[in-house]
Tab-separated table of C-alpha atoms and ligand atoms in Angstrom:
chain	number	residue	atom	x	y	z
A	1	MET	CA	137.807	39.094	-69.047
A	2	LYS	CA	140.874	38.526	-71.210
A	3	LEU	CA	140.056	36.849	-74.511
A	4	PRO	CA	142.521	34.400	-76.121
A	5	THR	CA	144.678	36.084	-78.766
A	6	LEU	CA	147.264	35.013	-81.312
A	7	SER	CA	149.809	35.285	-78.525
A	8	THR	CA	148.070	32.630	-76.416
A	9	LEU	CA	146.458	30.295	-78.994
A	10	ASN	CA	148.487	27.636	-80.769
A	11	VAL	CA	147.446	27.839	-84.433
A	12	ARG	CA	150.248	25.797	-85.987
A	13	ASN	CA	148.865	23.286	-88.510
A	14	LYS	CA	145.371	24.081	-87.209
A	15	ARG	CA	142.390	24.886	-89.405
A	16	VAL	CA	141.424	28.402	-88.357
A	17	LEU	CA	138.093	29.964	-89.339
A	18	ILE	CA	138.447	33.738	-89.136
A	19	ARG	CA	135.715	36.398	-89.452
A	20	LEU	CA	137.055	39.527	-91.140
A	21	ASP	CA	135.256	42.715	-92.191
A	22	LEU	CA	135.980	43.172	-95.898
A	23	ASN	CA	132.851	45.285	-96.484
A	24	THR	CA	134.026	48.097	-98.738
A	25	GLU	CA	133.029	50.767	-101.246
A	26	ILE	CA	132.244	49.461	-104.695
A	27	ILE	CA	133.005	52.202	-107.205
A	28	LYS	CA	131.929	51.566	-110.807
A	29	GLY	CA	131.767	47.835	-110.059
A	30	LYS	CA	135.234	47.790	-108.481
A	31	ALA	CA	135.805	46.795	-104.858
A	32	GLN	CA	138.155	49.301	-103.207
A	33	PHE	CA	141.133	48.368	-101.055
A	34	SER	CA	140.111	49.639	-97.609
A	35	ALA	CA	141.729	50.669	-94.343
A	36	ARG	CA	140.080	47.594	-92.778
A	37	MET	CA	141.652	45.274	-95.365
A	38	LYS	CA	145.047	46.854	-94.726
A	39	ALA	CA	144.633	46.200	-90.988
A	40	HIS	CA	143.438	42.589	-91.436
A	41	LEU	CA	146.563	41.849	-93.494
A	42	ILE	CA	148.549	42.111	-90.251
A	43	THR	CA	146.522	39.261	-88.696
A	44	LEU	CA	146.704	37.181	-91.880
A	45	LYS	CA	150.466	37.656	-92.126
A	46	GLU	CA	150.904	36.377	-88.569
A	47	LEU	CA	148.644	33.364	-89.214
A	48	LYS	CA	150.658	32.510	-92.342
A	49	LYS	CA	153.937	32.850	-90.494
A	50	LYS	CA	152.644	30.607	-87.713
A	51	LYS	CA	151.659	27.987	-90.333
A	52	ALA	CA	147.912	28.054	-89.673
A	53	LYS	CA	145.498	26.893	-92.378
A	54	THR	CA	143.390	30.042	-92.539
A	55	ILE	CA	139.874	30.205	-93.967
A	56	ILE	CA	138.189	33.605	-94.091
A	57	LEU	CA	134.499	34.385	-93.713
A	58	ALA	CA	133.380	37.908	-94.614
A	59	HIS	CA	130.499	39.889	-96.090
A	60	GLN	CA	129.940	42.590	-98.659
A	61	SER	CA	126.778	44.623	-98.037
A	62	ARG	CA	123.448	42.786	-97.632
A	63	PRO	CA	121.010	40.924	-99.904
A	64	GLY	CA	118.895	43.377	-101.865
A	65	LYS	CA	121.467	46.200	-101.914
A	66	PRO	CA	123.236	47.227	-105.145
A	67	ASP	CA	126.700	46.652	-103.648
A	68	PHE	CA	125.850	43.110	-102.483
A	69	THR	CA	128.472	41.259	-104.551
A	70	SER	CA	130.765	38.254	-104.690
A	71	LEU	CA	134.042	38.461	-102.748
A	72	LYS	CA	136.134	37.443	-105.765
A	73	GLN	CA	137.626	40.934	-106.127
A	74	HIS	CA	138.211	41.194	-102.374
A	75	ALA	CA	140.351	38.018	-102.560
A	76	LYS	CA	142.464	39.633	-105.285
A	77	LEU	CA	142.939	42.753	-103.187
A	78	LEU	CA	144.103	40.621	-100.240
A	79	LYS	CA	146.143	38.344	-102.534
A	80	VAL	CA	144.546	35.175	-101.120
A	81	LYS	CA	142.900	32.111	-102.694
A	82	PHE	CA	139.156	32.296	-103.359
A	83	VAL	CA	136.404	29.727	-103.776
A	84	PRO	CA	132.948	30.930	-104.893
A	85	ASP	CA	131.218	28.620	-102.420
A	86	ILE	CA	130.618	28.230	-98.673
A	87	LEU	CA	128.753	25.020	-97.926
A	88	GLY	CA	129.068	22.971	-101.121
A	89	LYS	CA	131.587	20.351	-102.284
A	90	LYS	CA	133.903	22.986	-103.779
A	91	ALA	CA	134.228	24.805	-100.469
A	92	VAL	CA	134.635	21.639	-98.381
A	93	SER	CA	137.317	20.327	-100.721
A	94	ALA	CA	139.191	23.682	-100.778
A	95	ILE	CA	139.007	23.904	-96.972
A	96	THR	CA	140.168	20.344	-96.315
A	97	SER	CA	143.024	20.475	-98.830
A	98	LEU	CA	144.441	23.814	-97.596
A	99	LYS	CA	148.110	23.586	-96.563
A	100	PRO	CA	149.745	25.168	-93.478
A	101	GLY	CA	150.568	28.816	-94.208
A	102	GLN	CA	147.874	29.136	-96.901
A	103	VAL	CA	144.853	31.455	-96.790
A	104	LEU	CA	141.468	30.916	-98.446
A	105	LEU	CA	138.499	33.288	-98.702
A	106	LEU	CA	135.006	31.819	-99.013
A	107	GLU	CA	132.084	33.514	-100.822
A	108	ASN	CA	130.034	36.370	-99.322
A	109	ILE	CA	128.678	34.875	-96.086
A	110	ARG	CA	125.462	36.891	-96.391
A	111	SER	CA	124.542	34.848	-99.487
A	112	ILE	CA	123.686	32.001	-97.060
A	113	LYS	CA	120.312	32.273	-95.309
A	114	ASP	CA	121.607	30.562	-92.168
A	115	GLU	CA	123.946	33.495	-91.554
A	116	PHE	CA	120.792	35.242	-90.310
A	117	ASN	CA	119.527	32.202	-88.396
A	118	GLN	CA	119.845	32.605	-84.633
A	119	SER	CA	119.452	28.867	-83.987
A	120	LEU	CA	122.568	26.735	-83.688
A	121	LYS	CA	120.728	23.438	-84.190
A	122	ASN	CA	119.082	23.770	-87.590
A	123	ASN	CA	121.904	25.790	-89.050
A	124	ASP	CA	123.945	24.448	-91.977
A	125	LEU	CA	126.822	26.822	-91.321
A	126	ILE	CA	127.251	25.292	-87.870
A	127	ASN	CA	126.438	21.712	-88.909
A	128	ILE	CA	128.602	21.586	-92.056
A	129	LEU	CA	131.420	24.076	-91.473
A	130	ALA	CA	132.136	23.991	-87.744
A	131	PRO	CA	133.277	20.297	-87.648
A	132	LEU	CA	135.975	21.142	-90.235
A	133	PHE	CA	137.730	23.617	-87.923
A	134	ASP	CA	139.953	23.607	-84.842
A	135	ILE	CA	139.739	27.279	-83.940
A	136	TYR	CA	137.444	30.263	-84.606
A	137	LEU	CA	138.813	33.810	-84.556
A	138	ASN	CA	136.853	37.036	-84.666
A	139	ASP	CA	138.971	39.860	-86.100
A	140	ALA	CA	136.057	42.177	-86.872
A	141	PHE	CA	135.002	44.421	-83.994
A	142	SER	CA	133.101	46.332	-86.704
A	143	VAL	CA	130.571	43.501	-87.185
A	144	SER	CA	130.468	42.383	-83.560
A	145	HIS	CA	127.159	44.237	-83.051
A	146	ARG	CA	125.470	41.746	-85.402
A	147	SER	CA	123.874	38.554	-84.041
A	148	GLN	CA	124.792	36.562	-87.135
A	149	THR	CA	126.132	33.014	-87.283
A	150	SER	CA	129.630	33.971	-88.464
A	151	VAL	CA	129.899	36.394	-85.534
A	152	THR	CA	127.947	34.826	-82.666
A	153	GLY	CA	127.358	31.178	-83.725
A	154	PHE	CA	130.844	29.743	-84.275
A	155	PRO	CA	132.339	31.016	-80.999
A	156	GLN	CA	129.692	29.021	-79.140
A	157	VAL	CA	130.752	25.708	-80.683
A	158	LEU	CA	134.482	26.126	-81.405
A	159	LYS	CA	137.546	26.993	-79.362
A	160	SER	CA	137.754	30.739	-80.002
A	161	GLY	CA	139.806	33.871	-79.774
A	162	ILE	CA	140.401	37.262	-81.322
A	163	GLY	CA	142.623	38.459	-84.147
A	164	ARG	CA	145.045	41.368	-83.934
A	165	VAL	CA	142.597	43.975	-85.334
A	166	LEU	CA	139.842	43.226	-82.827
A	167	GLU	CA	142.438	43.033	-80.057
A	168	SER	CA	143.735	46.493	-80.927
A	169	GLU	CA	140.234	48.024	-81.179
A	170	LEU	CA	139.264	46.653	-77.753
A	171	LYS	CA	142.512	47.790	-76.157
A	172	HIS	CA	142.135	51.384	-77.371
A	173	LEU	CA	138.383	51.749	-76.903
A	174	GLN	CA	138.488	50.525	-73.296
A	175	LYS	CA	140.645	53.541	-72.439
A	176	ILE	CA	138.373	56.150	-74.019
A	177	LYS	CA	135.759	58.173	-72.139
A	178	VAL	CA	133.316	60.090	-74.305
A	179	LYS	CA	131.180	61.724	-71.612
A	180	ASN	CA	130.592	65.407	-72.405
A	181	ALA	CA	131.910	64.960	-75.916
A	182	LEU	CA	130.821	66.756	-79.065
A	183	PHE	CA	129.239	64.115	-81.325
A	184	ILE	CA	129.515	64.653	-85.090
A	185	LEU	CA	127.256	61.997	-86.567
A	186	GLY	CA	127.005	61.474	-90.310
A	187	GLY	CA	127.076	58.597	-92.777
A	188	ALA	CA	124.237	56.551	-94.192
A	189	LYS	CA	123.465	54.165	-91.312
A	190	PRO	CA	121.051	55.953	-88.942
A	191	LYS	CA	120.041	53.035	-86.731
A	192	GLU	CA	123.004	53.018	-84.382
A	193	ASN	CA	123.302	56.827	-84.272
A	194	ILE	CA	119.844	56.954	-82.731
A	195	ASP	CA	121.121	55.324	-79.529
A	196	ILE	CA	123.680	58.112	-79.177
A	197	LEU	CA	121.015	60.824	-79.712
A	198	LYS	CA	118.992	59.320	-76.876
A	199	LYS	CA	121.806	59.963	-74.401
A	200	ASN	CA	123.587	63.085	-75.696
A	201	LYS	CA	122.582	66.598	-76.634
A	202	ASN	CA	125.838	68.131	-77.928
A	203	VAL	CA	125.350	66.697	-81.391
A	204	ILE	CA	125.920	67.939	-84.957
A	205	THR	CA	124.487	65.796	-87.716
A	206	THR	CA	125.775	65.563	-91.285
A	207	GLY	CA	125.578	63.117	-94.210
A	208	ILE	CA	122.420	61.155	-94.887
A	209	PHE	CA	121.848	60.983	-91.141
A	210	GLY	CA	121.791	64.800	-90.995
A	211	GLN	CA	119.289	64.902	-93.870
A	212	LEU	CA	116.991	62.480	-92.053
A	213	CYS	CA	117.227	64.581	-88.880
A	214	THR	CA	116.404	67.689	-90.960
A	215	ILE	CA	113.333	65.934	-92.372
A	216	ALA	CA	112.413	64.845	-88.829
A	217	LYS	CA	112.415	68.558	-87.856
A	218	GLY	CA	109.683	69.054	-90.460
A	219	HIS	CA	111.646	70.248	-93.538
A	220	ASN	CA	110.899	69.035	-97.039
A	221	LEU	CA	114.135	68.467	-98.985
A	222	GLY	CA	112.340	67.711	-102.263
A	223	ALA	CA	114.201	65.236	-104.514
A	224	GLN	CA	116.211	64.012	-101.526
A	225	ASN	CA	113.019	63.098	-99.640
A	226	LYS	CA	112.159	60.854	-102.582
A	227	PHE	CA	115.671	59.388	-102.780
A	228	LEU	CA	115.573	58.560	-99.070
A	229	LYS	CA	111.957	57.420	-98.996
A	230	ASP	CA	112.570	53.995	-97.382
A	231	LYS	CA	114.859	55.477	-94.752
A	232	VAL	CA	112.417	58.362	-94.146
A	233	LYS	CA	109.656	55.838	-93.505
A	234	GLU	CA	111.774	53.725	-91.177
A	235	PHE	CA	113.696	56.357	-89.208
A	236	VAL	CA	111.953	59.728	-89.250
A	237	PRO	CA	109.225	58.701	-86.742
A	238	LYS	CA	111.974	57.468	-84.372
A	239	LEU	CA	114.037	60.640	-84.883
A	240	LYS	CA	111.194	63.148	-84.393
A	241	PRO	CA	111.254	63.153	-80.574
A	242	LEU	CA	115.077	63.318	-80.502
A	243	VAL	CA	116.049	66.098	-82.918
A	244	LYS	CA	114.723	69.241	-81.222
A	245	ASN	CA	117.974	70.211	-79.503
A	246	ILE	CA	120.522	68.891	-81.944
A	247	GLN	CA	122.291	70.802	-84.717
A	248	THR	CA	121.187	69.850	-88.226
A	249	PRO	CA	122.644	71.228	-91.499
A	250	ILE	CA	121.669	74.791	-92.462
A	251	ASP	CA	122.755	74.428	-96.074
A	252	PHE	CA	123.479	71.613	-98.513
A	253	ALA	CA	125.483	71.007	-101.702
A	254	VAL	CA	123.458	69.468	-104.519
A	255	ARG	CA	124.564	67.963	-107.831
A	256	VAL	CA	123.274	69.991	-110.775
A	257	GLU	CA	123.565	69.366	-114.514
A	258	GLY	CA	127.089	68.518	-115.705
A	259	ASN	CA	127.934	66.894	-112.339
A	260	LYS	CA	128.538	70.320	-110.783
A	261	ARG	CA	128.352	71.306	-107.121
A	262	LYS	CA	125.871	73.998	-106.118
A	263	GLU	CA	125.147	75.131	-102.556
A	264	ILE	CA	121.599	75.852	-101.438
A	265	PRO	CA	120.515	77.239	-98.037
A	266	LEU	CA	117.961	75.174	-96.133
A	267	GLU	CA	115.311	77.896	-96.461
A	268	ASP	CA	115.401	77.512	-100.282
A	269	PHE	CA	114.351	73.839	-100.130
A	270	PRO	CA	112.514	71.795	-101.447
A	271	SER	CA	114.880	71.384	-104.396
A	272	LYS	CA	114.626	69.250	-107.525
A	273	TYR	CA	118.270	68.234	-107.013
A	274	GLU	CA	119.551	65.436	-104.802
A	275	ILE	CA	121.912	66.315	-101.933
A	276	PHE	CA	125.543	65.186	-101.976
A	277	ASP	CA	127.238	67.180	-99.199
A	278	ILE	CA	126.805	69.783	-96.472
A	279	GLY	CA	127.324	73.403	-97.524
A	280	LYS	CA	129.915	75.975	-96.380
A	281	LYS	CA	127.673	77.530	-93.699
A	282	THR	CA	127.160	74.139	-92.056
A	283	GLN	CA	130.901	73.506	-92.305
A	284	ALA	CA	131.558	76.813	-90.497
A	285	LEU	CA	129.126	75.772	-87.743
A	286	CYS	CA	130.929	72.450	-87.337
A	287	ILE	CA	134.318	74.184	-87.181
A	288	LYS	CA	133.074	76.586	-84.483
A	289	LYS	CA	131.744	73.720	-82.330
A	290	ILE	CA	134.934	71.685	-82.839
A	291	LYS	CA	137.024	74.641	-81.582
A	292	GLN	CA	134.983	74.707	-78.349
A	293	ALA	CA	135.084	70.935	-77.715
A	294	LYS	CA	137.307	69.009	-75.302
A	295	TYR	CA	136.339	65.556	-76.566
A	296	ILE	CA	135.088	64.778	-80.053
A	297	PHE	CA	133.425	61.650	-81.381
A	298	MET	CA	132.991	61.649	-85.155
A	299	LYS	CA	131.347	58.845	-87.089
A	300	GLY	CA	130.232	58.861	-90.692
A	301	VAL	CA	131.125	61.094	-93.617
A	302	ALA	CA	129.324	64.394	-94.272
A	303	GLY	CA	128.870	63.818	-97.998
A	304	TYR	CA	129.518	61.590	-100.983
A	305	CYS	CA	133.292	61.111	-100.696
A	306	GLU	CA	133.524	58.824	-103.726
A	307	ASP	CA	133.525	62.145	-105.632
A	308	LEU	CA	136.030	64.574	-104.078
A	309	LYS	CA	133.999	67.692	-104.836
A	310	PHE	CA	131.310	66.333	-102.528
A	311	CYS	CA	133.869	65.415	-99.853
A	312	GLN	CA	134.510	69.097	-99.003
A	313	GLY	CA	132.330	68.986	-95.881
A	314	THR	CA	134.087	65.881	-94.577
A	315	HIS	CA	137.476	67.444	-95.418
A	316	ALA	CA	136.641	70.663	-93.534
A	317	ILE	CA	135.571	68.670	-90.441
A	318	PHE	CA	138.724	66.520	-90.523
A	319	LYS	CA	140.915	69.610	-90.850
A	320	ALA	CA	139.215	71.315	-87.895
A	321	ILE	CA	139.556	68.179	-85.740
A	322	THR	CA	143.232	67.775	-86.552
A	323	LYS	CA	143.865	71.435	-85.622
A	324	SER	CA	141.929	71.257	-82.345
A	325	LYS	CA	143.383	70.323	-78.969
A	326	ALA	CA	140.425	68.055	-78.184
A	327	PHE	CA	140.847	64.303	-77.815
A	328	SER	CA	139.159	62.827	-80.880
A	329	LEU	CA	137.745	59.385	-81.559
A	330	VAL	CA	136.867	58.835	-85.206
A	331	GLY	CA	135.142	55.789	-86.670
A	332	GLY	CA	133.206	54.287	-89.547
A	333	GLY	CA	134.365	52.383	-92.626
A	334	HIS	CA	133.728	55.245	-95.064
A	335	THR	CA	135.186	57.748	-92.604
A	336	THR	CA	138.480	55.904	-92.236
A	337	ASP	CA	138.632	55.412	-96.009
A	338	ALA	CA	138.074	59.168	-96.493
A	339	ILE	CA	140.948	59.949	-94.079
A	340	GLN	CA	143.136	57.761	-96.277
A	341	LYS	CA	141.820	59.229	-99.544
A	342	LEU	CA	142.202	62.852	-98.389
A	343	LYS	CA	145.680	62.103	-97.005
A	344	ILE	CA	144.826	63.568	-93.597
A	345	ASN	CA	147.590	63.295	-90.982
A	346	LYS	CA	146.348	60.339	-88.908
A	347	SER	CA	148.608	61.097	-85.966
A	348	ARG	CA	146.534	64.229	-85.247
A	349	PHE	CA	143.516	62.131	-84.177
A	350	GLY	CA	143.236	60.616	-80.687
A	351	TYR	CA	142.176	57.226	-82.040
A	352	ILE	CA	140.855	56.092	-85.418
A	353	SER	CA	138.561	53.093	-85.105
A	354	LEU	CA	137.886	50.833	-88.070
A	355	SER	CA	134.340	50.308	-86.821
A	356	GLY	CA	131.110	52.194	-87.483
A	357	GLY	CA	127.787	50.873	-86.160
A	358	ALA	CA	129.553	48.605	-83.665
A	359	LEU	CA	131.460	51.606	-82.343
A	360	ASP	CA	128.212	53.573	-81.947
A	361	GLU	CA	126.688	50.769	-79.912
A	362	TYR	CA	129.821	50.428	-77.801
A	363	ILE	CA	129.887	54.195	-77.161
A	364	ALA	CA	126.167	54.113	-76.299
A	365	GLY	CA	127.043	51.570	-73.582
A	366	LYS	CA	125.543	48.503	-75.246
A	367	LYS	CA	127.063	45.014	-75.043
A	368	LEU	CA	128.160	43.676	-78.419
A	369	PRO	CA	126.791	40.157	-79.072
A	370	GLY	CA	129.942	39.115	-80.953
A	371	ILE	CA	132.172	39.935	-77.998
A	372	GLU	CA	129.741	38.413	-75.478
A	373	ALA	CA	129.660	35.165	-77.490
A	374	LEU	CA	133.462	34.921	-77.296
A	375	LYS	CA	133.274	35.226	-73.521
A	376	LYS	CA	130.691	32.432	-73.208
A	377	LYS	CA	132.815	29.561	-74.495
B	1	3PG	C1	130.200	48.115	-91.521
B	1	3PG	O1	130.554	48.430	-92.657
B	1	3PG	O2	129.903	48.962	-90.641
B	1	3PG	C2	130.231	46.674	-91.144
B	1	3PG	O3	130.767	45.899	-92.157
B	1	3PG	C3	128.861	46.181	-90.763
B	1	3PG	O4	128.040	46.170	-91.882
B	1	3PG	P1	126.443	46.010	-91.719
B	1	3PG	O5	125.949	47.309	-91.160
B	1	3PG	O6	125.948	45.743	-93.115
B	1	3PG	O7	126.206	44.874	-90.786
């Protein structure tokens, strides 16, 4: 089914509510300009040119997490107006007084409880915001796996379509087959990776996901077990039956006194130091597997790329992928940001997706609620 796009919808003088994914790294309190933001600017530029009145909904992290912040800095990075409100008088007045060609960002949508409310009836976001708009656009494939009001609610009550970023993701992903691929799964979000483990055996794990898989194999990582305690509790029981035949790291880089990198083989754990990267032996294993692969799916960084000395594992994997003849699909917010940060030649990848968890679910063959909701209306 073809979804309406900016080529088919008339947005001129219309109030357009658009869901973007501005979720980004916050380093020392500063929101970072991301690859996703850069991509969304293309959609925003077109909406401005077409004289739409554009109001953005987006999130940063989730309640309870340290990087759950206001979107004030994100508005500066995008060079758009900002109102620190969503449902109150300030927001309504800013929305209704917006002029054609202007763009306004509302506050972090996850600060409103009804974002997590599946009902459309007793939902203030639907009852207060929806009547103010003519059109809803989803431009965030990367959050389309979430059944949240800004993703699945609005398209059920408003005329809807997709922005240029979502359009491009769908177009490219529909062409990609990842059967018999080598899966390199890292990052800090294990939930969606689990679906891939259920269906595939040619898997190397890195990052926090790799550490959890290592723990699921029965290893004690010491300080890192403590650091990951909530995730260990939630995911290790689910991972235990799935990790037997997958490759987990055989060495790790830890951060020792003076913020220095030290590599420790798995057999020398538990360690009193927390883990920040995979070690050289694990990198060599990854490189060997990459050389043998015909198709590669990589999602999630191998280490803490905010600090370049702990981005060595990720760098080594990127370099091996760009040298290989395999078709590669790479995804994940931190992963795409690392490609940018490490100045890796993007043209050497088959396709770089801006999505992470949503991409995992798509690759695992699941239907994304955000896309399904757009089809319903
Ligand atoms: C992401 O960064 O993958 C998306 O913004 C989704 O974020 P979430 O996992 O917090 O829903």
